[in-house]
Each structure stands twice: as structure tokens, then as C-alpha cells.
Amino acid sequence: MDPASGFLLDHILAIQRPTGVLLRAPVAGSSRGITLRWSVQGAAMSRLVDDAWLPSPPDSWTATVELLRGEQVLASQSREASPPRLRAAATHGGALIGFRGATPQVTVDDLPATCAPQPAHQGLEVCFVEATRGSLVRFGDGVVTAGALPTFEALPLEETPDECGHPAFPAPVAGGILGCSHPGQLDRHRRRPGGPRRAVRWGDEAIAPTRASVLHGGSALAVAQGRSLGTWTPDDAQISLARALPLAAAPAADGGWFALLMPDRMQALPHGSNRRVQPPAIPAPGRGIPRVAGGRVAWAEPTRLMLGDLRGGRTGPFVEGCRHTVLSPGWITFSVGEETVAEGLVGQLGSSFAVDSAFSGARATFDDLVAVPARTGDLVQTALLHPPSGLIVARLGTTEAWVEPRGSDADGLVVRRWAKGATGELARHPAPLRVLEEDGSLGFGAATQAGGHGGGHALLAPGEQAEGTIQVASPARLATWRPDGPSDGWVEVEALGTVTRIELAGSGWLDLAALPRNTEARVRFVAAPRGEGLAVDALMLDRR
Amino acid sequence: MSESTPMWARWVAGAWTVALLLAVWPTSGLGAALLHGWLVTTGPPLAAAVSLLLAAWGFGAWSTPVLLARAPSDPGSRLVIDTAFGLVILQVGAVLGTIPGLLGWGVAVLGLGWIAAVARWVRHRPAPPVAPSAWTVVAATVAAGLLFPALFSVGAPPTGADELQYHVRMPLDLVQYGLATHPHDPVSAFPRGLHVLHGLGLGLHPDLGRPLALLFGLGGVLAGHRIAVRLGGTLAGGFALVALCGAASWLRMTPVISTDVPLALFLGAALLLLLDAIEDEAALDVRFALALGLLGGAAFSIKYTAAVYFAPVWMVAGVLALRARRFPVAAALVASAGLPILFAAPWMGANITAGVHALYPFKGIATDPAFRFNQTENYGAGGGLMAWLRTPWDLFVLGTEFDRRHYLGRLGMWPVFAIPGVLLAGRRKAVMAVFAVATLGFMLWAGPLRRVAYLLPLWPVIAALCGVGFAELTRGRGQWLPALVFSVAVVVAAAEVAPAWTAGLADSAVASGRADRNTTRDSRAESSAAWAWVRENTPPGSTVATAFVWEVIAPEHRVLWACAEECPTVRLTLAEAGSGAEVARVLRELGARWIVVKKQPFLRSGYPDMTDEQFALGYERPLQVLDELLSLHATEEHRSGLYGVYALDAPRQKAAPAP
């Protein structure tokens, strides 16, 4: 790896902890001969090797870090304190709200409501507002849609958890469950519970579970087998031939890139292209499959996690001693020791969760939630973490039925639940109501705060556009949240080959379209060339 | 071709073949490269194995005249017997040398053997060999063709489950740790007579295991051939070679390190001695009894199942002695039957010292059926009296490789065709004696063992009887009928071994150095990714525990709890611990920080003979404890398919508040 000449990210990473704020500035390239010089105005600071620690910082501070080789300043970055704000997240029966100081005034569907105190979390006071699914919970200047996450109740699936002889399969893919006729042969797909299992082929052969991984949100399967590389869905298999694929792990993919971890190098290539990008780092023998999302790739080496930017070429060690990374366009989540950490990749304030999840590699993401296994005492549960708010919104599992995540798709979260020592069963926690955030699966405008789950919104400048793709498994109504703010623009919804333009007006939830089963919809927010711009916030899929 | 083919004709044919090879190979490209690569890659370990057997022969050639009242006149028999006696001497010496930890000096012992071999050759230069009969030449050529892929398989890395579990590891452990049994390494409680012989030769070449296995197998082939020749003449010998090598399981197992095939050499030597005693009653003396005890002891020291095949030899020899009214010899035979206990004493002593069962890796094996080895996998589906009676038909007629009746191999239909002939020839005393040994051995095998691999020590004997049978059926019916039957037999043999033959050819790349040995191993072993992680991420010499893992690919690590089949040792250990926390404590005490685990579901329906309580105790409870261990007291470091590597968590203590 080349010597560092700059930082890995465009901003200083900040993590909110119960007793203060931890600042980090990973460098791009080798840190040999490099030192970091931190300075903070408005708060006390102590150094932690290369990081800076601000114990109980006030509401206002500014931190600066300089990258030095000798006395030469190669680069510098600054970060200001994130403005104190309320944090909120939907739960099954209402919403959790985090705050400092006095308990906020709360309404549910515009009627005053009580916010019941809960145990404090990460230095925040927390209270719970009871509300039915779909109710609007308003607090301060934020709003949350209650019940917008997978239900507590789970529906058993017919597939057995170990039929593939691989811990990641069977798994939800493209609205159904992809499983195996025999261990090691990923060759059966069932679109809906009770339906027939259809044969799956990759060229002329079954897919090996060790050569495949599921894309975020379960939209498709990435496969690299023999000399063929591509994605698979029940309706389509995009296969291209490669020169050679001596992979050290299964391939990873998101909507735009494949990430290929080989014994001696990491490569990425855009879908439909043979032009391979090679981050400027020679991977040490890694472990686990790489992660790719939002133009970034992450892979684990024995002692550290590497992060590379496929567009800018910046690559370097991101963090030491972590396990089980989950990468999304806005967040990177991993386990360190007995805690789970989520760091914002677009400047958001990160969070640490007191969740011991390093023991197992089972992970799933659902919209802006990350599902991780969590062990406490003699129990293994699945904890649903909400990185934008830093709150743990639910724990699934009991002493009799341990639960770990298996995957997710547009219809909800799939878990394995089992009695200790038994194989157990797969079950789906359906999500009748989904609220998609800027920081979640869509990444509209790379907003730095969450919207409908308790934060602000993104603002598109005149002429600017933001778009994202939504997978719909079951029929659903698509709506968008109209925040207060400029509304000079419109929304285009493209589904089943038809583009519908919807003018934006008013506030609150605004219906956009009715989407049929197994649809891929493209939603494009367009700010008018003239005007004040367009405030963009959450989307909702309602199939109640 | 007749037996009177002039010698000059053979020389011409041989010269023509060599000339053709010299002309074709250099121009064939691949052939020349293959030969050169094979010589460079597989040649050295094969040469090491040959030199180990040469040393054995050196010791044996001097000891045979001392041990036997009358040395066999048949040179082939003499070679087998000399080598077997030499191996007995080497084995005893190696075991005694291992006790003070001197096995690493084994090469010095081999050096003495080479000196003995050279001295024997100089002192008693053998007479020029008698030209073999035409039948023998043709049959040997066919046998060589049938076994040809074995030359490639011996150059491949050991990737059989048992090879990876302990056949590769045990010689190294014997050199490093001595004779001691490790109470948490169950396979170290097995008899290791073969592994000390490997250990002797490790100084010559570290990869001599498979070549040595092949030479043991060829010794068995030679023994089987000589038995057939002595029972039914050269025609019987020719048929025996075809039948012996025309069995898929023999071809698959001969180049693979195992403790079964080597027993064939010792059993064959014992039967050749028995034939001597039948032919000349003067040979049926006390020294014969002692020799039988030594051969049986060495075999018993390799694998306790040797008793199944040697017991009939003793029984038949005893009957012979009693019928000849040689009561002192009969008494000596009874006494010599106890000799194998002496050979096994080092292993049993090490076990008792380590606090485990004298014969088996753990205590309590017989106390609860829930933890009996191979409770159902081997015997359940085909167990019982009717299955026992039906075994010959099931095995020889219906049997397929990887058979659902758990024979796990195929030997072909040879005995079915040969039985009438054997019955015709059975009037002869020698044939009757060998037939009795084979039948009794087979019946004993069909009871508790019932796996083709375990039958292989007896296969050369069975094949010899097949040869006798074929010869008996065709003898005296002119030249054409034997030739026709022989030709059909060759075609059948080729068809029998075809899958194993082509599978063996797949080893040609690695055997000739065109494929990397470690890469080949890793591509064949399903646990290779997990073990690669262990090798790359844990310090050499550290202790790694396993659970339900058969393969071990960590030569520089101390491995605990490696197991086979349904892993009763692991299940018992987990059940006795009672909780994941207790297992974690035990492992920490043993210095283990990492655990390699294979996910191993046990289906209730697979154990129909077990009660629910037994299944809960023997299978469900251990998995619950393992689940607790891995979920609550360990952290997953690596995952590859069914295999995971976990790091044992440090004992829970109040964590300091982290910034």
C-alpha cells in the first residue's frame, strides 16, 4: 500500500458514546511515517493513539485534524459538533424518542400523547410513545410513523435452516426463499409460502452456496462460479464470462458493482462491464465475503477492516480488530469486542450499541435497520439496531426460542429460530408498513439526517434530481412524506414500463402509486429548474 | 502363449517394448513431461518407502532361518515372509525406541537394515530367478495395468478422511510427543503399529506414507498370488492376480494410507507359513507357533481387527497340530495366541496411564448405547441375523461402491463364480485349510465390522481362492478354455475398476508436479478453508479443539477431540460437561483457544433402534451444550460452509468502560 497522502473519508468520523464523543480520521494508504495532530476548540480532549476523545463535550465544539509527515501538513479536516436534536425510531407499538433535558411534547395523529420514560441509552434520555401502526407520532420538529418495521409475530417457512449446509442459505431472494435440494446445491426457489419450489440453474449447473451472496434487501443473488459472474433472480440471470475467478470468498454485489476478493488482490467491476477496478491495496489473507455498497468496498483482513472508494480510489485501513461488517451507502456497521458500532459514511453522527454481536456472522439489513445477533446471559436474540437514531428498536427471541437473522427482502425480515441445540426453523417477520429513509436503502441526496423516523430532510437545489429503486414483493401503496420546506418540483414513478409524474403539494403522506406484486419501481425526485428547490423526505410502502 | 516360451523370445519382446517407449515418449510431449515430473515428484517418497521395506527385508532375511525350522523354498513366499518378519523387528524396535523418545533417530535403525540387506545379498546371493510362466507374465501385466493409477495416487497428498484425521498426524506426534496417549485426542488411543513404521521413515522423506501403503498393498498382492500358486498352480495364480486387482475397493485403498491393507501382508505371510506346515509336517513345530504369534502380534499392533482374521489361522493350525498329535505344538499355538497382547501392551499401557479405556479412546464405551461407536451408521440398516446370513449375496452380487447397506466399497462378483471350483478343489488339505480361514474370517467380519475396508486384509486370500476356483473349473480342458475365461475375467476386471481407475488418473497432475500439492489437498478436503484460517491466524504449536471434525490439516498444531463417524467421544465429552460454560472451562484448562466445528445435525429417524431417552442423552444434549459453547462463550472467527472456526472467549469479567 502506498504511503498516506490524505484521509480516507471527506469528514471526521464521530461516534456518540454514553460518556462523550470519539473522533476518528482514517487515512488513505499506509500510515507508516504518518502522524495525526488533533486540536479541539470548545471542549476538552484526550488522545487515544490516533483518535481523539471528547469527554462530556458541550453542545458546541470544533475539532481539526492534520495529517503530518514530519512537520509537513499533507491534509486537514474539521468537524463541528452535531446540533443537539431529538432522535426517534419506530417500534412495533409506537415510537422511541431520545432526548436531552425535558421530556418533549408528543402528539399521535395530532392528539396529545404521553411519552413513558425508558432506560437511558448512550447518554440520551429515552421515552416510549404508544401508537397504532401507521399513526403519525410528532415530537419537536420531527415525525415518526409508528409500526414501520417487521412485526413481532413470525410466520414459519417450509425451508429448513440447514438444508444447504451453509449458514447463509436458505435465504430470502427476490420475494421468495432460495434453498437447496441437497447440501451444497442452491437450486430451489419458492416464490410464496405454500407455493411450488421451482428449479434454479446457473448455466447448466446448480449454484454452490459458497459461490453466492445475496444483495442488500434480498433483491437478487450475486454468483461467481467457474468462469461466470453475474446476478440471478427468478425472472432473469445476468451472466457474463470472466477470464478467471479464483475467488477466496463468495462475490459481493450491490446495484452497481461486483466485489471480488481473490487470494492476492481485491477487484471490483461495474455490472455489465469487464473493466475491473483494483483498489490500491494488496489484501492480506482475508476472512468472510467482502461488502460493497454506494461505490465503496470493504473487506476484512485478519486484524483490520479495509475500506476502498471505487470512484475516487482512496483505500485504507478503516478500523482495527472488528468483525462482521455491514456496509450500506450511508453506514458501516461492525462488531468490536462486546459492542456493535455504526459509523456514518456521509458525515452523520455514529453510534455504539451495547450489543455483543461479534460471536456470529449472521447479519441482515432491512431499510434503515440492521439486524444482528445479540447474546445476553444464556440467551441469543436478534437485535434491531437503528443507526440514524442510535436506538435499539426491538429484540426478537426468548430463552426457549433463540433467534438470529438470516436475511431480508421487501416483505420483511427472515430469521432462524431454534431451541438450543436443535436445527430449528426459518420464519418471516413480515413488514406491512415500510418507511424508507434517506439514510436507508435509497440514499436520496445523501442527506445527513434521517427523515420520517425522526430527523430532517434533504433539500434538492433547483434542477437537481435524486432517485432510487424500490423492490416490492407483495402489492403495496407507495407514498411520500411531504416535509415542511420548498416544494418546487415533482416526483416521477417508473414501474412496469410506465412513468407517472406526480406534482407535489401539501404536507404529510402523499400517495404516489399502487404497485403490484414483484415490481421494481424507480422513484425520481426532480427539483424544478426555477424556484426554491425541493425538500425530499421519506417514502412509505403500505400493504396493510 | 505357453509356459515353454523360449527365453530369447521374451528378451526380444522386452527389448522391442523398451525401444518403442524410448522412441515414443520423448516425442509425445506430455508423456515425457509426465514421466520426468513423476520421477522428480513421486520418485523420492517412493524410493524412501522402498528403502524402508528394503531395510525390513534385510532384518527379515537374517531372522527367518533363526525363526523357522525350515525356510520356505518358494522364493516369492520367502520374500513375503522375510519382509513380514523384518517389519515385525522394525516395529518392535520402533515402539521400544519411541518410549524414550528416540523415534526421530529411526533412520539409523534403517541404516542397520540396509547393511543387513546388503550383507545378506552378498553372503547368500540368490540363484538366478526362474523364468516366470507365461500365465504369470500375462496376469502380472494385467494386474499392473489394473493398478496403474495407483502410481499416481501415491504421489497425491493424503486427503482421505482417516489420512487427514490421524494417519498423517500420528507419526509426527509419535516423534514429537512419544508414545503417550493424550486423553483429549481420541485417536492417540488407537494402536499405532503402522504409524511407528511411518515415523521410522520420516527422516527419509516426509511424504512416504502413501508410497509405503502401496508397497504394503503390493506385498499383499504377492502373498495372495503365492498362496494361489501353491494351492492351484500358475493358472490359479494368474486368475488370482486378476481377481485381486480387479476389485475397485482394492485399487482405491491400496495407495491410500490405512491400517487395513497392510494387514494383508502379515496375514498372507502367516498363511504361507501355514501352507509350509501343511506341505511338510516338520515345519509344524513350536517355532512355527512363535512365528505365527509374531506376525499376528505385529498385525494386532497395527489394528485390533487383525484378531478377526488371525484367530481362524490359529484355529486351523491348532486343528492341524491336534490331528497330527503334536500336542506341544498345539500348546505352543495357544501360548502364541497371547503374543499379540504383548504387542498391544505399549498402547494399552499408554491408555491406562492417560486414564482412558485400555482398548478405546474413552471410558464408559459399553455403559450406554447412546455413546457406542457406529451405533447405526455401520450396522443398523443391515444388522441382524438375516443380514449376516445374506452378507455374501449382498456384498459380492449386489454391492456397489458407497452402498446404502453401508459396505462402502465394491469387491466384485469373483467369489460367486469361484465357489464351485473351490468346492471341487476343497478335497485337498491345503485348499480346505485356506478356505476355512477365509470363511471363518469372512463370517467374523460380517458380524461386527461389515465394511469393505475392514475386509481388505482378507481379500488377497479370498482372491487366491477365486483363482484356485477358476483354475479348477478350466483345468484339463485344453488351452483355449482357460484363455477364454481369462480374457473374460480381464474384461470384467477392467469394468469393475473403471471408475476407480479413472479417478486415480485424476492424480496424475499432482503426482507429476504439474499441480501444487497443498492446493490439491485444499481443493479436495471440505474443511480446508477452516484449517487454512487456523494455520494462518494462530501460532504454530498452539492447541486447537475440534467438534465433529474428521479431517485435521494443521501439522504444527496440537489438535484435541478429532473424531470419526458420529463422534461418540465428542458427544460424551459434551454431555458429561453438561453446559457450554463447563466445556469452555475445560478447554481453557487444556490450553485450547480455538475450536473448529462442523455443523452436524443428527436426525432422530436415523437411529430407529434407540429409545428417545438414549437419543436425547447421546445426541440432543451434546448439541445443546455445543450450541451454548459456541453462542455464549465463543466468537465466530471464520465460516466456510459447514465448518466454522471459533475463538474461545476470555472468562467473563466486568469490562472497563470503553470510550
CSV table of C-alpha atoms in Angstrom, one decimal, chain B residues 122-442:
chain,number,residue,atom,x,y,z
B,122,VAL,CA,26.5,-60.6,-0.7
B,123,ARG,CA,26.6,-63.6,1.6
B,124,HIS,CA,23.7,-65.5,0.1
B,125,ARG,CA,23.5,-64.3,-3.5
B,126,PRO,CA,20.2,-65.8,-4.7
B,127,ALA,CA,20.2,-68.1,-7.6
B,128,PRO,CA,19.1,-66.6,-10.9
B,129,PRO,CA,15.4,-66.4,-10.9
B,130,VAL,CA,13.5,-69.0,-12.7
B,131,ALA,CA,11.7,-67.5,-15.7
B,132,PRO,CA,8.1,-66.9,-14.7
B,133,SER,CA,5.4,-68.8,-16.5
B,134,ALA,CA,3.6,-67.3,-19.4
B,135,TRP,CA,0.4,-67.2,-17.3
B,136,THR,CA,2.2,-65.3,-14.6
B,137,VAL,CA,3.7,-62.8,-17.0
B,138,VAL,CA,0.4,-62.1,-18.6
B,139,ALA,CA,-1.5,-61.9,-15.4
B,140,ALA,CA,1.1,-59.7,-13.8
B,141,THR,CA,0.9,-57.4,-16.8
B,142,VAL,CA,-2.9,-57.2,-16.4
B,143,ALA,CA,-2.6,-56.6,-12.7
B,144,ALA,CA,-0.1,-53.9,-13.3
B,145,GLY,CA,-2.5,-52.3,-15.8
B,146,LEU,CA,-5.3,-52.5,-13.3
B,147,LEU,CA,-3.3,-51.0,-10.5
B,148,PHE,CA,-1.6,-48.5,-12.8
B,149,PRO,CA,-3.3,-45.4,-11.4
B,150,ALA,CA,-2.0,-46.3,-8.0
B,151,LEU,CA,1.3,-45.0,-9.2
B,152,PHE,CA,-0.3,-41.6,-9.5
B,153,SER,CA,-2.4,-41.8,-6.3
B,154,VAL,CA,0.7,-42.4,-4.2
B,155,GLY,CA,2.0,-39.1,-5.4
B,156,ALA,CA,-1.1,-37.2,-4.4
B,157,PRO,CA,-1.4,-35.6,-1.0
B,158,PRO,CA,-3.3,-37.7,1.6
B,159,THR,CA,-6.8,-36.4,1.6
B,160,GLY,CA,-8.8,-39.4,2.8
B,161,ALA,CA,-10.8,-38.6,5.9
B,162,ASP,CA,-8.7,-41.1,8.1
B,163,GLU,CA,-5.5,-40.0,6.5
B,164,LEU,CA,-6.2,-36.4,7.4
B,165,GLN,CA,-7.5,-37.2,10.8
B,166,TYR,CA,-4.6,-39.3,12.1
B,167,HIS,CA,-2.5,-41.3,9.6
B,168,VAL,CA,-0.5,-38.2,8.6
B,169,ARG,CA,-0.5,-36.7,12.1
B,170,MET,CA,0.2,-39.7,14.3
B,171,PRO,CA,3.8,-40.4,13.0
B,172,LEU,CA,4.7,-36.8,13.6
B,173,ASP,CA,3.1,-36.9,17.1
B,174,LEU,CA,5.0,-40.1,17.9
B,175,VAL,CA,8.2,-38.4,17.0
B,176,GLN,CA,7.3,-35.3,18.9
B,177,TYR,CA,5.4,-36.5,21.9
B,178,GLY,CA,6.4,-40.1,22.2
B,179,LEU,CA,4.1,-43.0,23.0
B,180,ALA,CA,1.8,-41.2,25.4
B,181,THR,CA,-1.9,-41.2,24.8
B,182,HIS,CA,-3.5,-37.7,25.0
B,183,PRO,CA,-6.8,-38.2,26.8
B,184,HIS,CA,-8.4,-35.5,24.7
B,185,ASP,CA,-7.0,-36.8,21.4
B,186,PRO,CA,-9.0,-39.9,21.0
B,187,VAL,CA,-7.1,-41.3,18.0
B,188,SER,CA,-3.9,-41.3,20.0
B,189,ALA,CA,-5.5,-44.2,22.0
B,190,PHE,CA,-5.7,-46.4,18.9
B,191,PRO,CA,-2.9,-48.9,18.2
B,192,ARG,CA,-0.2,-47.2,16.3
B,193,GLY,CA,2.0,-50.0,15.0
B,194,LEU,CA,1.8,-48.7,11.4
B,195,HIS,CA,2.5,-45.1,12.5
B,196,VAL,CA,5.7,-46.0,14.2
B,197,LEU,CA,6.9,-47.6,11.0
B,198,HIS,CA,6.0,-44.4,9.2
B,199,GLY,CA,7.8,-42.5,11.9
B,200,LEU,CA,10.9,-44.5,11.3
B,201,GLY,CA,11.0,-43.4,7.7
B,202,LEU,CA,10.0,-39.7,8.2
B,203,GLY,CA,13.7,-38.8,8.2
B,204,LEU,CA,13.9,-40.2,4.7
B,205,HIS,CA,11.0,-38.4,3.3
B,206,PRO,CA,8.1,-36.7,5.0
B,207,ASP,CA,5.6,-37.9,2.3
B,208,LEU,CA,6.4,-41.6,2.3
B,209,GLY,CA,3.0,-42.5,3.8
B,210,ARG,CA,1.2,-43.3,0.7
B,211,PRO,CA,4.1,-45.0,-1.2
B,212,LEU,CA,4.6,-47.2,1.9
B,213,ALA,CA,0.9,-48.0,1.8
B,214,LEU,CA,1.2,-49.0,-1.8
B,215,LEU,CA,4.2,-51.3,-1.1
B,216,PHE,CA,2.3,-52.9,1.7
B,217,GLY,CA,-0.6,-53.5,-0.7
B,218,LEU,CA,1.7,-55.0,-3.3
B,219,GLY,CA,3.1,-57.2,-0.6
B,220,GLY,CA,-0.5,-58.4,-0.1
B,221,VAL,CA,-0.8,-59.0,-3.8
B,222,LEU,CA,2.3,-61.0,-3.9
B,223,ALA,CA,1.2,-63.0,-0.9
B,224,GLY,CA,-2.2,-63.7,-2.5
B,225,HIS,CA,-0.5,-64.7,-5.7
B,226,ARG,CA,1.8,-67.1,-4.0
B,227,ILE,CA,-1.0,-68.7,-1.9
B,228,ALA,CA,-3.0,-69.2,-5.2
B,229,VAL,CA,0.1,-70.7,-6.9
B,230,ARG,CA,0.8,-73.1,-4.1
B,231,LEU,CA,-2.9,-74.1,-3.9
B,232,GLY,CA,-3.6,-74.4,-7.6
B,233,GLY,CA,-0.6,-73.8,-9.8
B,234,THR,CA,0.4,-70.9,-12.0
B,235,LEU,CA,-3.0,-70.8,-13.7
B,236,ALA,CA,-4.7,-70.3,-10.3
B,237,GLY,CA,-2.0,-67.6,-9.6
B,238,GLY,CA,-2.9,-65.8,-12.8
B,239,PHE,CA,-6.6,-65.8,-12.1
B,240,ALA,CA,-6.0,-64.7,-8.5
B,241,LEU,CA,-4.0,-61.7,-9.7
B,242,VAL,CA,-6.8,-60.6,-12.0
B,243,ALA,CA,-9.5,-61.1,-9.3
B,244,LEU,CA,-7.4,-59.5,-6.6
B,245,CYS,CA,-6.6,-56.4,-8.6
B,246,GLY,CA,-9.9,-56.4,-10.4
B,247,ALA,CA,-11.7,-55.1,-7.3
B,248,ALA,CA,-12.5,-51.4,-7.2
B,249,SER,CA,-12.0,-51.0,-3.4
B,250,TRP,CA,-8.6,-52.7,-3.6
B,251,LEU,CA,-7.5,-50.2,-6.2
B,252,ARG,CA,-8.9,-47.3,-4.3
B,253,MET,CA,-7.5,-48.3,-0.9
B,254,THR,CA,-4.1,-49.7,-1.8
B,255,PRO,CA,-2.4,-46.4,-2.4
B,256,VAL,CA,-4.1,-44.8,0.5
B,257,ILE,CA,-2.7,-44.8,4.0
B,258,SER,CA,-4.8,-47.1,6.1
B,259,THR,CA,-4.4,-49.7,8.7
B,260,ASP,CA,-6.4,-52.4,6.8
B,261,VAL,CA,-4.4,-53.1,3.7
B,262,PRO,CA,-1.1,-53.5,5.5
B,263,LEU,CA,-2.6,-56.4,7.5
B,264,ALA,CA,-2.8,-58.4,4.3
B,265,LEU,CA,0.9,-58.7,4.1
B,266,PHE,CA,1.1,-60.2,7.6
B,267,LEU,CA,-1.9,-62.4,7.1
B,268,GLY,CA,-0.5,-63.6,3.8
B,269,ALA,CA,2.8,-64.4,5.4
B,270,ALA,CA,1.1,-66.3,8.1
B,271,LEU,CA,-0.9,-68.3,5.6
B,272,LEU,CA,2.2,-69.1,3.6
B,273,LEU,CA,3.8,-70.4,6.8
B,274,LEU,CA,0.6,-72.5,7.3
B,275,LEU,CA,0.9,-73.9,3.8
B,276,ASP,CA,4.5,-74.8,4.6
B,277,ALA,CA,3.4,-76.6,7.7
B,278,ILE,CA,0.7,-78.5,5.7
B,279,GLU,CA,3.2,-79.4,3.0
B,280,ASP,CA,5.8,-80.5,5.4
B,281,GLU,CA,4.7,-81.5,8.9
B,282,ALA,CA,8.2,-81.0,10.1
B,283,ALA,CA,7.5,-77.3,9.8
B,284,LEU,CA,4.6,-77.6,12.2
B,285,ASP,CA,6.7,-77.0,15.3
B,286,VAL,CA,7.0,-74.7,18.2
B,287,ARG,CA,8.9,-72.2,16.2
B,288,PHE,CA,6.0,-72.1,13.7
B,289,ALA,CA,3.7,-71.2,16.6
B,290,LEU,CA,6.1,-68.5,17.7
B,291,ALA,CA,6.4,-67.1,14.2
B,292,LEU,CA,2.6,-67.0,13.9
B,293,GLY,CA,2.5,-65.1,17.2
B,294,LEU,CA,5.0,-62.5,16.0
B,295,LEU,CA,3.1,-61.9,12.7
B,296,GLY,CA,-0.2,-61.8,14.4
B,297,GLY,CA,1.2,-59.5,17.1
B,298,ALA,CA,2.6,-57.0,14.6
B,299,ALA,CA,-0.7,-57.0,12.8
B,300,PHE,CA,-2.6,-56.6,16.0
B,301,SER,CA,-0.3,-53.7,16.9
B,302,ILE,CA,-1.5,-52.0,13.7
B,303,LYS,CA,-5.2,-52.7,14.1
B,304,TYR,CA,-7.1,-54.7,16.6
B,305,THR,CA,-9.4,-56.1,13.8
B,306,ALA,CA,-6.4,-58.3,12.9
B,307,ALA,CA,-7.7,-60.6,15.5
B,308,VAL,CA,-10.7,-61.3,13.3
B,309,TYR,CA,-8.5,-62.8,10.6
B,310,PHE,CA,-5.7,-64.3,12.7
B,311,ALA,CA,-7.9,-66.2,15.0
B,312,PRO,CA,-9.0,-68.5,12.2
B,313,VAL,CA,-5.4,-69.1,11.3
B,314,TRP,CA,-4.6,-70.2,14.8
B,315,MET,CA,-7.7,-72.4,14.9
B,316,VAL,CA,-6.8,-74.1,11.7
B,317,ALA,CA,-3.2,-74.5,12.8
B,318,GLY,CA,-4.4,-75.9,16.1
B,319,VAL,CA,-6.6,-78.4,14.3
B,320,LEU,CA,-3.7,-79.5,12.2
B,321,ALA,CA,-1.5,-79.9,15.3
B,322,LEU,CA,-4.1,-81.9,17.1
B,323,ARG,CA,-4.8,-84.1,14.1
B,324,ALA,CA,-1.0,-84.7,13.8
B,325,ARG,CA,-1.0,-85.4,17.6
B,326,ARG,CA,1.6,-82.7,18.1
B,327,PHE,CA,0.3,-81.6,21.5
B,328,PRO,CA,3.3,-79.5,22.4
B,329,VAL,CA,2.8,-77.6,19.2
B,330,ALA,CA,-0.9,-77.1,20.0
B,331,ALA,CA,0.0,-75.9,23.4
B,332,ALA,CA,2.6,-73.5,21.9
B,333,LEU,CA,-0.1,-72.2,19.5
B,334,VAL,CA,-2.4,-71.5,22.4
B,335,ALA,CA,0.5,-69.6,24.1
B,336,SER,CA,1.5,-67.8,21.0
B,337,ALA,CA,-2.1,-66.6,20.5
B,338,GLY,CA,-1.4,-64.5,23.6
B,339,LEU,CA,1.6,-62.8,22.0
B,340,PRO,CA,-0.4,-60.1,20.3
B,341,ILE,CA,-1.4,-58.9,23.8
B,342,LEU,CA,2.3,-58.2,24.3
B,343,PHE,CA,2.5,-56.2,21.1
B,344,ALA,CA,-0.5,-54.2,22.1
B,345,ALA,CA,0.8,-53.7,25.6
B,346,PRO,CA,2.5,-50.4,24.9
B,347,TRP,CA,-0.7,-48.9,23.5
B,348,MET,CA,-2.8,-50.2,26.3
B,349,GLY,CA,-0.3,-49.1,28.9
B,350,ALA,CA,-0.2,-45.6,27.5
B,351,ASN,CA,-4.0,-45.6,27.5
B,352,ILE,CA,-4.2,-46.7,31.1
B,353,THR,CA,-1.6,-44.2,32.1
B,354,ALA,CA,-3.6,-41.5,30.5
B,355,GLY,CA,-6.7,-42.6,32.3
B,356,VAL,CA,-8.7,-43.8,29.3
B,357,HIS,CA,-10.0,-47.2,28.5
B,358,ALA,CA,-7.2,-49.7,27.7
B,359,LEU,CA,-8.6,-50.5,24.2
B,360,TYR,CA,-10.6,-47.5,23.3
B,361,PRO,CA,-10.3,-43.7,23.5
B,362,PHE,CA,-12.6,-43.1,26.4
B,363,LYS,CA,-14.1,-44.7,29.4
B,364,GLY,CA,-17.7,-45.9,29.5
B,365,ILE,CA,-18.0,-47.1,26.0
B,366,ALA,CA,-20.0,-50.1,26.9
B,367,THR,CA,-22.1,-48.4,29.6
B,368,ASP,CA,-24.6,-46.6,27.5
B,369,PRO,CA,-25.7,-47.4,24.0
B,370,ALA,CA,-26.1,-43.7,23.3
B,371,PHE,CA,-22.3,-43.4,23.0
B,372,ARG,CA,-21.4,-46.6,21.3
B,373,PHE,CA,-19.2,-46.2,18.2
B,374,ASN,CA,-21.0,-46.6,14.9
B,375,GLN,CA,-24.3,-47.3,16.7
B,376,THR,CA,-26.3,-47.2,13.5
B,377,GLU,CA,-24.2,-45.8,10.7
B,378,ASN,CA,-22.3,-49.1,10.1
B,379,TYR,CA,-24.6,-51.8,11.2
B,380,GLY,CA,-28.1,-50.6,11.9
B,381,ALA,CA,-29.5,-50.6,8.5
B,382,GLY,CA,-28.1,-54.0,7.6
B,383,GLY,CA,-27.7,-55.6,11.1
B,384,GLY,CA,-29.3,-58.7,12.5
B,385,LEU,CA,-29.1,-62.4,11.8
B,386,MET,CA,-30.7,-62.4,8.4
B,387,ALA,CA,-28.5,-59.6,7.2
B,388,TRP,CA,-25.5,-61.6,8.5
B,389,LEU,CA,-26.6,-64.7,6.6
B,390,ARG,CA,-27.3,-62.7,3.5
B,391,THR,CA,-23.9,-60.8,3.5
B,392,PRO,CA,-22.1,-62.8,0.7
B,393,TRP,CA,-25.0,-62.1,-1.7
B,394,ASP,CA,-25.4,-58.5,-0.6
B,395,LEU,CA,-21.7,-57.8,-0.8
B,396,PHE,CA,-20.5,-59.7,-3.8
B,397,VAL,CA,-23.6,-59.7,-6.0
B,398,LEU,CA,-25.5,-56.5,-5.1
B,399,GLY,CA,-22.7,-54.5,-3.6
B,400,THR,CA,-21.9,-51.2,-5.2
B,401,GLU,CA,-19.4,-48.6,-4.2
B,402,PHE,CA,-20.8,-46.4,-1.4
B,403,ASP,CA,-23.6,-48.9,-0.9
B,404,ARG,CA,-26.7,-47.9,1.0
B,405,ARG,CA,-26.2,-51.0,3.2
B,406,HIS,CA,-23.0,-49.3,4.4
B,407,TYR,CA,-20.5,-51.6,2.8
B,408,LEU,CA,-18.9,-48.5,1.4
B,409,GLY,CA,-17.0,-50.3,-1.3
B,410,ARG,CA,-17.1,-53.0,-4.0
B,411,LEU,CA,-15.1,-56.1,-4.5
B,412,GLY,CA,-16.9,-57.6,-7.4
B,413,MET,CA,-18.6,-60.9,-8.0
B,414,TRP,CA,-15.4,-63.0,-8.2
B,415,PRO,CA,-16.2,-65.3,-5.2
B,416,VAL,CA,-19.6,-66.2,-6.6
B,417,PHE,CA,-18.0,-67.7,-9.8
B,418,ALA,CA,-15.1,-69.2,-7.9
B,419,ILE,CA,-17.0,-71.0,-5.1
B,420,PRO,CA,-17.9,-74.1,-7.2
B,421,GLY,CA,-14.3,-74.5,-8.2
B,422,VAL,CA,-13.1,-74.1,-4.7
B,423,LEU,CA,-15.5,-76.8,-3.6
B,424,LEU,CA,-14.1,-79.1,-6.3
B,425,ALA,CA,-10.6,-78.4,-5.1
B,426,GLY,CA,-11.5,-78.5,-1.5
B,427,ARG,CA,-10.6,-82.1,-1.3
B,428,ARG,CA,-7.0,-81.0,-1.0
B,429,LYS,CA,-5.9,-80.4,2.6
B,430,ALA,CA,-4.2,-77.0,1.8
B,431,VAL,CA,-7.2,-75.7,0.0
B,432,MET,CA,-9.5,-76.8,2.7
B,433,ALA,CA,-7.4,-75.0,5.3
B,434,VAL,CA,-7.2,-71.7,3.5
B,435,PHE,CA,-10.9,-72.0,2.7
B,436,ALA,CA,-11.6,-72.4,6.3
B,437,VAL,CA,-9.5,-69.4,7.3
B,438,ALA,CA,-11.2,-67.3,4.6
B,439,THR,CA,-14.7,-68.4,5.5
B,440,LEU,CA,-14.3,-68.0,9.2
B,441,GLY,CA,-12.7,-64.6,8.8
B,442,PHE,CA,-15.5,-63.5,6.5
